[in-house]
Amino acid sequence: MAADPVCIFCQIVAGELSANILHRDDHVVAFQDIQPVAATHIVVIPTEHVEFIVDYDETRAALIGRLALAASQIAERGGLDATGYRLVINQGPDADQSVDHLHMHLLGGEQLGGMVS
Ligand code: DGP
């Protein structure tokens, strides 16, 4: 899907909005979350503007794997693999998705709380 000019994550991908970028390749960009909820909180997004996980289909299935692979590599580089970390996708209002550009949260660097609060 084409970039959405009003999407803040598309703006980060385009370099129009600054972010602390930790990973970039043709398909995935990862950056530090502006409102961290854990000692390490990184947002991993597809460069392509796709709003929701439910918008994915067979042709895009590989992208989810790319997000998880990039997240696991970032976690390993940061030494999080030794003690563990959490990967989360918030989908829709019940999950408090606030940015309508699909993203995966990488959380860790400390003992995390329960899955649902
Ligand atoms: P979610 O609630 O799952 O939609 O998470 C969106 C996350 O994006 C939230 O943790 C805060 C983060 N975020 C929102 N705007 C910005 C921004 O402009 N820059 C950065 N780095 N993170 C942002």
PDB file of C-alpha atoms and ligand atoms in Angstrom, residues 8-9 11-12 17-20 31-37 41 43 88-92 95-101 103-105, ligand 1:
ATOM      1  CA  ILE A   8       3.178   9.347  11.717  1.00  0.00           C
ATOM      2  CA  PHE A   9       4.837   5.976  11.165  1.00  0.00           C
ATOM      3  CA  GLN A  11       6.528   9.930   8.184  1.00  0.00           C
ATOM      4  CA  ILE A  12       9.189   8.161  10.285  1.00  0.00           C
ATOM      5  CA  LEU A  17       9.590  12.782  11.465  1.00  0.00           C
ATOM      6  CA  SER A  18      12.617  12.108  13.603  1.00  0.00           C
ATOM      7  CA  ALA A  19      12.955   8.911  15.599  1.00  0.00           C
ATOM      8  CA  ASN A  20      15.776   6.941  17.142  1.00  0.00           C
ATOM      9  CA  PHE A  31      12.756   2.720  16.410  1.00  0.00           C
ATOM     10  CA  GLN A  32      12.516   3.553  20.091  1.00  0.00           C
ATOM     11  CA  ASP A  33       8.992   4.131  21.343  1.00  0.00           C
ATOM     12  CA  ILE A  34       8.338   7.752  22.328  1.00  0.00           C
ATOM     13  CA  GLN A  35       6.319   6.634  25.376  1.00  0.00           C
ATOM     14  CA  PRO A  36       8.198   3.584  26.669  1.00  0.00           C
ATOM     15  CA  VAL A  37       6.368   1.234  29.016  1.00  0.00           C
ATOM     16  CA  HIS A  41      10.528  -0.507  24.214  1.00  0.00           C
ATOM     17  CA  VAL A  43       8.416  -0.338  17.729  1.00  0.00           C
ATOM     18  CA  VAL A  88       3.113  -7.623  21.067  1.00  0.00           C
ATOM     19  CA  ILE A  89       0.782  -6.508  18.278  1.00  0.00           C
ATOM     20  CA  ASN A  90      -2.150  -4.366  19.391  1.00  0.00           C
ATOM     21  CA  GLN A  91      -5.071  -4.751  17.003  1.00  0.00           C
ATOM     22  CA  GLY A  92      -8.011  -2.362  17.221  1.00  0.00           C
ATOM     23  CA  ALA A  95      -6.147  -3.565  22.467  1.00  0.00           C
ATOM     24  CA  ASP A  96      -5.665   0.220  22.557  1.00  0.00           C
ATOM     25  CA  GLN A  97      -4.098   0.407  19.100  1.00  0.00           C
ATOM     26  CA  SER A  98      -3.381   4.135  18.805  1.00  0.00           C
ATOM     27  CA  VAL A  99      -1.442   4.306  15.529  1.00  0.00           C
ATOM     28  CA  ASP A 100      -3.178   2.819  12.504  1.00  0.00           C
ATOM     29  CA  HIS A 101      -0.028   1.494  10.882  1.00  0.00           C
ATOM     30  CA  HIS A 103       3.436  -2.441  14.333  1.00  0.00           C
ATOM     31  CA  MET A 104       5.025  -4.908  16.699  1.00  0.00           C
ATOM     32  CA  HIS A 105       6.219  -3.825  20.150  1.00  0.00           C
TER      33      HIS A 105
HETATM   34  P1  DGP B   1      -0.173   1.182  19.927  1.00  0.00           P
HETATM   35  O1  DGP B   1      -0.849   1.608  21.174  1.00  0.00           O
HETATM   36  O2  DGP B   1       0.003  -0.330  19.873  1.00  0.00           O
HETATM   37  O3  DGP B   1      -0.837   1.730  18.683  1.00  0.00           O
HETATM   38  O4  DGP B   1       1.303   1.770  19.996  1.00  0.00           O
HETATM   39  C1  DGP B   1       1.726   2.905  19.320  1.00  0.00           C
HETATM   40  C2  DGP B   1       3.042   3.300  19.931  1.00  0.00           C
HETATM   41  O5  DGP B   1       3.658   4.268  19.107  1.00  0.00           O
HETATM   42  C3  DGP B   1       2.921   3.908  21.326  1.00  0.00           C
HETATM   43  O6  DGP B   1       3.580   3.059  22.270  1.00  0.00           O
HETATM   44  C4  DGP B   1       3.608   5.254  21.232  1.00  0.00           C
HETATM   45  C5  DGP B   1       4.367   5.163  19.924  1.00  0.00           C
HETATM   46  N1  DGP B   1       4.418   6.416  19.214  1.00  0.00           N
HETATM   47  C6  DGP B   1       3.372   7.198  18.865  1.00  0.00           C
HETATM   48  N2  DGP B   1       3.799   8.281  18.202  1.00  0.00           N
HETATM   49  C7  DGP B   1       5.142   8.179  18.106  1.00  0.00           C
HETATM   50  C8  DGP B   1       6.137   9.004  17.526  1.00  0.00           C
HETATM   51  O7  DGP B   1       5.899  10.058  16.932  1.00  0.00           O
HETATM   52  N3  DGP B   1       7.427   8.581  17.638  1.00  0.00           N
HETATM   53  C9  DGP B   1       7.748   7.407  18.275  1.00  0.00           C
HETATM   54  N4  DGP B   1       9.045   7.075  18.335  1.00  0.00           N
HETATM   55  N5  DGP B   1       6.824   6.601  18.829  1.00  0.00           N
HETATM   56  C10 DGP B   1       5.538   6.988  18.759  1.00  0.00           C
END
